[in-house]
PDB file of C-alpha atoms in Angstrom:
ATOM      1  CA  GLY A  18      47.050  10.247 -17.777  1.00 55.00           C
ATOM      2  CA  ALA A  19      46.528   7.307 -19.044  1.00 81.00           C
ATOM      3  CA  GLY A  20      43.887   5.120 -17.408  1.00 91.00           C
ATOM      4  CA  VAL A  21      43.435   1.193 -16.799  1.00 95.00           C
ATOM      5  CA  SER A  22      43.990  -0.752 -19.681  1.00 95.00           C
ATOM      6  CA  GLN A  23      42.556  -4.000 -20.187  1.00 96.00           C
ATOM      7  CA  THR A  24      43.186  -6.371 -23.880  1.00 97.00           C
ATOM      8  CA  PRO A  25      41.722  -7.791 -25.160  1.00 97.00           C
ATOM      9  CA  SER A  26      38.520  -6.043 -25.339  1.00 95.00           C
ATOM     10  CA  ASN A  27      36.878  -9.409 -26.193  1.00 96.00           C
ATOM     11  CA  LYS A  28      38.203 -13.002 -26.494  1.00 97.00           C
ATOM     12  CA  VAL A  29      35.846 -15.839 -28.136  1.00 98.00           C
ATOM     13  CA  THR A  30      37.171 -19.206 -27.198  1.00 97.00           C
ATOM     14  CA  GLU A  31      35.833 -23.156 -27.339  1.00 97.00           C
ATOM     15  CA  LYS A  32      35.131 -24.869 -24.375  1.00 97.00           C
ATOM     16  CA  GLY A  33      38.076 -26.566 -22.897  1.00 97.00           C
ATOM     17  CA  LYS A  34      41.150 -23.924 -24.496  1.00 97.00           C
ATOM     18  CA  TYR A  35      43.043 -21.853 -22.328  1.00 98.00           C
ATOM     19  CA  VAL A  36      43.027 -17.862 -21.985  1.00 98.00           C
ATOM     20  CA  GLU A  37      44.725 -15.023 -20.878  1.00 98.00           C
ATOM     21  CA  LEU A  38      43.490 -11.745 -19.944  1.00 98.00           C
ATOM     22  CA  ARG A  39      45.769  -8.877 -19.437  1.00 98.00           C
ATOM     23  CA  CYS A  40      45.207  -5.802 -17.395  1.00 98.00           C
ATOM     24  CA  ASP A  41      47.484  -2.274 -17.524  1.00 97.00           C
ATOM     25  CA  PRO A  42      46.980  -0.466 -14.035  1.00 96.00           C
ATOM     26  CA  ILE A  43      47.556   3.412 -13.523  1.00 94.00           C
ATOM     27  CA  SER A  44      51.097   4.083 -13.173  1.00 93.00           C
ATOM     28  CA  GLY A  45      52.286   3.735  -9.679  1.00 90.00           C
ATOM     29  CA  HIS A  46      48.760   1.818  -8.166  1.00 92.00           C
ATOM     30  CA  THR A  47      50.410  -0.731  -5.619  1.00 91.00           C
ATOM     31  CA  ALA A  48      46.705  -2.144  -5.824  1.00 91.00           C
ATOM     32  CA  LEU A  49      45.382  -3.753  -8.219  1.00 93.00           C
ATOM     33  CA  TYR A  50      41.769  -6.529  -8.378  1.00 93.00           C
ATOM     34  CA  TRP A  51      40.285  -8.411 -10.624  1.00 96.00           C
ATOM     35  CA  TYR A  52      36.157  -8.686 -10.772  1.00 96.00           C
ATOM     36  CA  ARG A  53      33.954 -10.800 -12.615  1.00 96.00           C
ATOM     37  CA  GLN A  54      30.631  -9.065 -14.049  1.00 94.00           C
ATOM     38  CA  SER A  55      27.986 -11.528 -15.343  1.00 92.00           C
ATOM     39  CA  LEU A  56      25.294  -9.940 -17.092  1.00 87.00           C
ATOM     40  CA  GLY A  57      22.532  -8.140 -15.054  1.00 83.00           C
ATOM     41  CA  GLN A  58      24.788  -8.677 -12.051  1.00 87.00           C
ATOM     42  CA  GLY A  59      27.350  -6.349 -10.189  1.00 91.00           C
ATOM     43  CA  PRO A  60      31.025  -7.150 -10.456  1.00 93.00           C
ATOM     44  CA  GLU A  61      32.233 -10.060  -8.228  1.00 93.00           C
ATOM     45  CA  PHE A  62      35.664  -9.817  -6.313  1.00 91.00           C
ATOM     46  CA  LEU A  63      37.905 -12.423  -7.647  1.00 94.00           C
ATOM     47  CA  ILE A  64      41.514 -11.258  -6.220  1.00 93.00           C
ATOM     48  CA  TYR A  65      43.541  -8.391  -5.086  1.00 90.00           C
ATOM     49  CA  PHE A  66      47.003  -7.832  -5.414  1.00 92.00           C
ATOM     50  CA  GLN A  67      49.446  -5.333  -3.131  1.00 90.00           C
ATOM     51  CA  GLY A  68      52.675  -4.973  -5.322  1.00 90.00           C
ATOM     52  CA  THR A  69      53.556  -8.649  -6.881  1.00 92.00           C
ATOM     53  CA  GLY A  70      51.732 -10.687  -4.002  1.00 90.00           C
ATOM     54  CA  ALA A  71      48.316 -12.123  -3.738  1.00 88.00           C
ATOM     55  CA  ALA A  72      46.863 -10.308  -0.985  1.00 85.00           C
ATOM     56  CA  ASP A  73      43.733 -12.240  -1.314  1.00 86.00           C
ATOM     57  CA  ASP A  74      42.300 -14.694  -3.524  1.00 90.00           C
ATOM     58  CA  SER A  75      39.275 -15.883  -1.695  1.00 88.00           C
ATOM     59  CA  GLY A  76      37.138 -14.922  -4.926  1.00 90.00           C
ATOM     60  CA  LEU A  77      38.508 -16.977  -7.449  1.00 94.00           C
ATOM     61  CA  PRO A  78      36.127 -19.402  -8.432  1.00 94.00           C
ATOM     62  CA  ASN A  79      37.898 -22.695  -8.351  1.00 94.00           C
ATOM     63  CA  ASP A  80      41.477 -23.849  -9.312  1.00 95.00           C
ATOM     64  CA  ARG A  81      40.841 -23.276 -13.152  1.00 97.00           C
ATOM     65  CA  PHE A  82      41.841 -19.673 -12.551  1.00 97.00           C
ATOM     66  CA  PHE A  83      44.908 -17.742 -11.258  1.00 96.00           C
ATOM     67  CA  ALA A  84      46.025 -14.324 -11.604  1.00 97.00           C
ATOM     68  CA  VAL A  85      49.866 -13.205 -11.544  1.00 96.00           C
ATOM     69  CA  ARG A  86      51.217  -9.901 -10.897  1.00 96.00           C
ATOM     70  CA  PRO A  87      55.415 -10.733 -11.722  1.00 95.00           C
ATOM     71  CA  GLU A  88      56.639  -7.355 -11.457  1.00 93.00           C
ATOM     72  CA  GLY A  89      54.117  -5.098  -9.933  1.00 91.00           C
ATOM     73  CA  SER A  90      52.477  -3.700 -12.334  1.00 94.00           C
ATOM     74  CA  VAL A  91      50.971  -5.488 -15.414  1.00 97.00           C
ATOM     75  CA  SER A  92      48.762  -8.319 -13.857  1.00 98.00           C
ATOM     76  CA  THR A  93      47.580 -11.326 -16.277  1.00 98.00           C
ATOM     77  CA  LEU A  94      44.562 -13.590 -15.143  1.00 98.00           C
ATOM     78  CA  LYS A  95      44.735 -17.106 -16.807  1.00 98.00           C
ATOM     79  CA  ILE A  96      41.823 -19.268 -17.059  1.00 98.00           C
ATOM     80  CA  GLN A  97      42.602 -23.109 -17.787  1.00 97.00           C
ATOM     81  CA  ARG A  98      39.806 -25.589 -19.434  1.00 97.00           C
ATOM     82  CA  THR A  99      37.452 -22.744 -19.772  1.00 98.00           C
ATOM     83  CA  GLU A 100      33.845 -23.746 -19.608  1.00 97.00           C
ATOM     84  CA  ARG A 101      30.734 -21.867 -20.737  1.00 96.00           C
ATOM     85  CA  GLY A 102      29.650 -20.383 -17.006  1.00 95.00           C
ATOM     86  CA  ASP A 103      33.097 -18.181 -17.242  1.00 97.00           C
ATOM     87  CA  SER A 104      31.285 -15.833 -20.078  1.00 97.00           C
ATOM     88  CA  ALA A 105      31.239 -12.840 -18.641  1.00 97.00           C
ATOM     89  CA  VAL A 106      33.085  -9.289 -18.599  1.00 96.00           C
ATOM     90  CA  TYR A 107      36.378  -9.484 -16.699  1.00 97.00           C
ATOM     91  CA  LEU A 108      37.154  -6.028 -15.039  1.00 96.00           C
ATOM     92  CA  CYS A 109      40.602  -5.065 -13.748  1.00 96.00           C
ATOM     93  CA  ALA A 110      40.873  -1.903 -11.353  1.00 93.00           C
ATOM     94  CA  SER A 111      43.734  -0.390  -9.878  1.00 92.00           C
ATOM     95  CA  SER A 112      44.000   2.255  -6.700  1.00 89.00           C
ATOM     96  CA  LEU A 113      47.186   4.065  -4.712  1.00 86.00           C
ATOM     97  CA  SER A 114      46.882   1.625  -2.229  1.00 77.00           C
ATOM     98  CA  GLY A 115      45.350  -1.076  -0.819  1.00 62.00           C
ATOM     99  CA  THR A 116      42.988   0.818   1.914  1.00 65.00           C
ATOM    100  CA  ASP A 117      39.486   0.855   2.110  1.00 57.00           C
ATOM    101  CA  SER A 118      39.048   4.324   1.144  1.00 62.00           C
ATOM    102  CA  ASN A 119      40.762   4.223  -1.751  1.00 72.00           C
ATOM    103  CA  GLU A 120      38.889   4.879  -5.087  1.00 80.00           C
ATOM    104  CA  GLN A 121      39.491   1.974  -7.525  1.00 86.00           C
ATOM    105  CA  PHE A 122      39.569   2.639 -11.182  1.00 90.00           C
ATOM    106  CA  PHE A 123      38.134   0.391 -13.379  1.00 92.00           C
ATOM    107  CA  GLY A 124      39.278  -0.588 -17.088  1.00 94.00           C
ATOM    108  CA  PRO A 125      36.850  -1.259 -19.758  1.00 92.00           C
ATOM    109  CA  GLY A 126      36.870  -4.809 -19.227  1.00 94.00           C
ATOM    110  CA  THR A 127      37.564  -7.770 -21.246  1.00 96.00           C
ATOM    111  CA  ARG A 128      34.170  -9.819 -22.677  1.00 96.00           C
ATOM    112  CA  LEU A 129      34.968 -13.502 -22.578  1.00 98.00           C
ATOM    113  CA  THR A 130      32.950 -15.585 -24.111  1.00 97.00           C
ATOM    114  CA  VAL A 131      33.376 -19.477 -24.090  1.00 97.00           C
ATOM    115  CA  LEU A 132      31.201 -21.286 -26.783  1.00 96.00           C
TER     116      LEU A 132
ATOM    117  CA  ALA B  10      30.328 -10.750   6.078  1.00 74.00           C
ATOM    118  CA  GLN B  11      29.326  -7.855   4.135  1.00 80.00           C
ATOM    119  CA  SER B  12      26.554  -7.505   1.320  1.00 88.00           C
ATOM    120  CA  VAL B  13      24.797  -4.846  -0.667  1.00 93.00           C
ATOM    121  CA  THR B  14      20.894  -4.704  -1.709  1.00 95.00           C
ATOM    122  CA  GLN B  15      19.671  -2.819  -4.704  1.00 96.00           C
ATOM    123  CA  LEU B  16      15.810  -2.254  -4.526  1.00 93.00           C
ATOM    124  CA  GLY B  17      14.887  -1.803  -7.829  1.00 91.00           C
ATOM    125  CA  SER B  18      16.593  -3.467 -10.884  1.00 93.00           C
ATOM    126  CA  HIS B  19      15.616  -0.514 -13.099  1.00 96.00           C
ATOM    127  CA  VAL B  20      13.992   2.464 -12.579  1.00 97.00           C
ATOM    128  CA  SER B  21      12.446   4.835 -15.120  1.00 97.00           C
ATOM    129  CA  VAL B  22      11.850   8.815 -14.380  1.00 97.00           C
ATOM    130  CA  SER B  23      11.039  11.840 -16.764  1.00 97.00           C
ATOM    131  CA  GLU B  24      13.315  14.148 -17.590  1.00 97.00           C
ATOM    132  CA  GLY B  25      13.721  16.726 -15.058  1.00 97.00           C
ATOM    133  CA  ALA B  26      12.603  14.600 -11.858  1.00 98.00           C
ATOM    134  CA  LEU B  27      14.402  13.593  -8.972  1.00 97.00           C
ATOM    135  CA  VAL B  28      16.433  10.737  -9.101  1.00 98.00           C
ATOM    136  CA  LEU B  29      16.535   8.386  -6.279  1.00 98.00           C
ATOM    137  CA  LEU B  30      18.153   4.795  -6.236  1.00 98.00           C
ATOM    138  CA  ARG B  31      18.123   2.869  -2.821  1.00 97.00           C
ATOM    139  CA  CYS B  32      21.061   0.964  -1.474  1.00 97.00           C
ATOM    140  CA  ASN B  33      20.916  -0.808   1.957  1.00 96.00           C
ATOM    141  CA  TYR B  34      24.235  -2.283   3.232  1.00 93.00           C
ATOM    142  CA  SER B  35      25.064  -4.972   5.748  1.00 88.00           C
ATOM    143  CA  SER B  36      28.423  -4.937   7.666  1.00 79.00           C
ATOM    144  CA  SER B  37      29.343  -5.783  11.150  1.00 73.00           C
ATOM    145  CA  VAL B  38      32.093  -3.037  11.385  1.00 73.00           C
ATOM    146  CA  PRO B  39      31.897   0.349  10.344  1.00 74.00           C
ATOM    147  CA  PRO B  40      31.263   0.809   6.310  1.00 82.00           C
ATOM    148  CA  TYR B  41      33.126   3.003   3.299  1.00 87.00           C
ATOM    149  CA  LEU B  42      30.452   3.538   0.926  1.00 90.00           C
ATOM    150  CA  PHE B  43      30.889   4.066  -3.117  1.00 92.00           C
ATOM    151  CA  TRP B  44      28.643   4.604  -5.802  1.00 95.00           C
ATOM    152  CA  TYR B  45      29.848   4.198  -8.950  1.00 95.00           C
ATOM    153  CA  VAL B  46      28.468   4.219 -12.693  1.00 96.00           C
ATOM    154  CA  GLN B  47      28.634   2.093 -15.496  1.00 93.00           C
ATOM    155  CA  TYR B  48      27.631   3.830 -19.005  1.00 90.00           C
ATOM    156  CA  PRO B  49      27.305   1.615 -22.177  1.00 83.00           C
ATOM    157  CA  ASN B  50      30.359  -0.097 -23.119  1.00 77.00           C
ATOM    158  CA  GLN B  51      32.359   1.651 -20.310  1.00 82.00           C
ATOM    159  CA  GLY B  52      34.384   0.536 -17.198  1.00 84.00           C
ATOM    160  CA  LEU B  53      32.916   1.862 -14.082  1.00 91.00           C
ATOM    161  CA  GLN B  54      33.132   5.386 -12.835  1.00 92.00           C
ATOM    162  CA  LEU B  55      33.120   6.473  -9.007  1.00 91.00           C
ATOM    163  CA  LEU B  56      30.250   8.946  -8.502  1.00 95.00           C
ATOM    164  CA  LEU B  57      31.219   9.260  -4.906  1.00 93.00           C
ATOM    165  CA  LYS B  58      32.355   7.918  -1.351  1.00 90.00           C
ATOM    166  CA  TYR B  59      31.588   8.008   1.879  1.00 89.00           C
ATOM    167  CA  THR B  60      34.497   7.683   4.194  1.00 83.00           C
ATOM    168  CA  SER B  61      33.542   8.620   7.596  1.00 77.00           C
ATOM    169  CA  ALA B  62      33.526  12.274   7.123  1.00 75.00           C
ATOM    170  CA  ALA B  63      30.220  13.938   6.800  1.00 83.00           C
ATOM    171  CA  THR B  64      27.143  11.995   6.267  1.00 89.00           C
ATOM    172  CA  LEU B  65      26.054  13.504   3.405  1.00 94.00           C
ATOM    173  CA  VAL B  66      28.435  13.254   0.203  1.00 94.00           C
ATOM    174  CA  LYS B  67      28.496  15.179  -2.601  1.00 95.00           C
ATOM    175  CA  GLY B  68      29.787  14.030  -6.144  1.00 94.00           C
ATOM    176  CA  ILE B  69      30.185  14.303  -9.485  1.00 93.00           C
ATOM    177  CA  ASN B  70      27.508  15.444 -12.139  1.00 93.00           C
ATOM    178  CA  GLY B  71      24.878  16.751  -9.515  1.00 96.00           C
ATOM    179  CA  PHE B  72      24.522  13.581  -7.334  1.00 97.00           C
ATOM    180  CA  GLU B  73      24.724  13.378  -3.633  1.00 97.00           C
ATOM    181  CA  ALA B  74      23.937  10.342  -1.046  1.00 97.00           C
ATOM    182  CA  GLU B  75      23.093  10.635   2.348  1.00 94.00           C
ATOM    183  CA  PHE B  76      24.539   7.329   4.949  1.00 93.00           C
ATOM    184  CA  LYS B  77      21.909   7.016   7.805  1.00 93.00           C
ATOM    185  CA  LYS B  78      23.460   4.369   9.893  1.00 89.00           C
ATOM    186  CA  SER B  79      20.189   3.935  11.929  1.00 91.00           C
ATOM    187  CA  GLU B  80      18.697   2.566   8.550  1.00 92.00           C
ATOM    188  CA  THR B  81      21.831   0.942   6.945  1.00 93.00           C
ATOM    189  CA  SER B  82      21.053   2.928   4.004  1.00 95.00           C
ATOM    190  CA  PHE B  83      22.995   5.002   1.286  1.00 95.00           C
ATOM    191  CA  HIS B  84      20.786   6.167  -0.925  1.00 97.00           C
ATOM    192  CA  LEU B  85      21.841   8.046  -4.777  1.00 98.00           C
ATOM    193  CA  THR B  86      19.777  11.227  -5.280  1.00 98.00           C
ATOM    194  CA  LYS B  87      19.598  13.571  -8.157  1.00 98.00           C
ATOM    195  CA  PRO B  88      17.217  16.475  -7.936  1.00 97.00           C
ATOM    196  CA  SER B  89      16.730  16.886 -11.761  1.00 97.00           C
ATOM    197  CA  ALA B  90      17.085  13.942 -14.443  1.00 97.00           C
ATOM    198  CA  HIS B  91      19.510  14.715 -17.546  1.00 96.00           C
ATOM    199  CA  MET B  92      19.205  12.274 -20.397  1.00 96.00           C
ATOM    200  CA  SER B  93      23.092  11.884 -20.149  1.00 95.00           C
ATOM    201  CA  ASP B  94      21.874   9.866 -16.647  1.00 96.00           C
ATOM    202  CA  ALA B  95      20.667   7.075 -18.350  1.00 96.00           C
ATOM    203  CA  ALA B  96      23.395   4.226 -16.731  1.00 96.00           C
ATOM    204  CA  GLU B  97      23.696   1.396 -14.804  1.00 95.00           C
ATOM    205  CA  TYR B  98      24.073   2.112 -11.046  1.00 97.00           C
ATOM    206  CA  PHE B  99      25.891   0.196  -8.691  1.00 96.00           C
ATOM    207  CA  CYS B 100      26.214   0.824  -4.870  1.00 96.00           C
ATOM    208  CA  ALA B 101      29.415  -0.958  -3.226  1.00 92.00           C
ATOM    209  CA  VAL B 102      30.821  -1.559   0.371  1.00 89.00           C
ATOM    210  CA  SER B 103      34.155  -1.828   2.268  1.00 82.00           C
ATOM    211  CA  SER B 104      35.036  -2.049   5.482  1.00 69.00           C
ATOM    212  CA  LEU B 105      37.971  -1.135   7.722  1.00 55.00           C
ATOM    213  CA  GLY B 106      40.600  -4.242   7.200  1.00 50.00           C
ATOM    214  CA  GLY B 107      39.070  -5.234   4.237  1.00 51.00           C
ATOM    215  CA  GLN B 108      40.460  -5.272   1.053  1.00 60.00           C
ATOM    216  CA  ASN B 109      37.798  -6.110  -1.845  1.00 67.00           C
ATOM    217  CA  PHE B 110      34.578  -4.341  -2.005  1.00 79.00           C
ATOM    218  CA  VAL B 111      31.382  -5.967  -2.594  1.00 88.00           C
ATOM    219  CA  PHE B 112      29.156  -4.537  -5.138  1.00 92.00           C
ATOM    220  CA  GLY B 113      25.144  -4.558  -5.061  1.00 94.00           C
ATOM    221  CA  PRO B 114      23.397  -5.811  -8.054  1.00 94.00           C
ATOM    222  CA  GLY B 115      22.745  -2.872  -9.485  1.00 96.00           C
ATOM    223  CA  THR B 116      19.997  -0.535 -10.848  1.00 97.00           C
ATOM    224  CA  ARG B 117      19.343   0.293 -14.477  1.00 96.00           C
ATOM    225  CA  LEU B 118      18.391   4.257 -14.916  1.00 97.00           C
ATOM    226  CA  SER B 119      16.076   5.159 -17.517  1.00 97.00           C
ATOM    227  CA  VAL B 120      15.452   8.957 -18.012  1.00 97.00           C
ATOM    228  CA  LEU B 121      12.353   9.484 -20.523  1.00 96.00           C
ATOM    229  CA  PRO B 122      12.075  12.505 -22.702  1.00 94.00           C
TER     230      PRO B 122
END
């Protein structure tokens, strides 16, 4: 079956612009996670959805970052007024439910470059 | 708060040699522990996980890891390295009631012919 997909695979934008990154989770997975991975580092948690609601958004770095999952499936990560420091690979993962032992399945990521 | 440390950002082994990638964690509650592998330009893939059953966990591609509570460790091993094992390896921890994973900084494994 299809895995987690993310679009676009690469996004280049200019400082100050607005970007949207899309994640399509595995069908039937109720939990969805966003991570940010900077060069040479491990993934850093941003936000977790259980169904349509954001159950934990404690990892969002500031109010320029926002994510939605209106129908409990596809999710969009939105970044306003992008800064060069936002450049990273943004990873999406989904799991069957939000329990701790459930495996998270990761997408290939979106590489964001802010010039 | 949970945290993960991985000793050695880069490990090189010869083909056929033992692979040992170190992971130590801190958690105030019993942890769930995971090893993920990331091949170039691909997403993270689960190698194995510990969820409070057997302390020696076997994963895919011949990898295994042992949970040692007294040492707060979850080191990853493979008896004989293969060229295809070259990748980035991440250790991660979550815990009862926690909803997110905390990843370590990763260890890049190189396999020399």
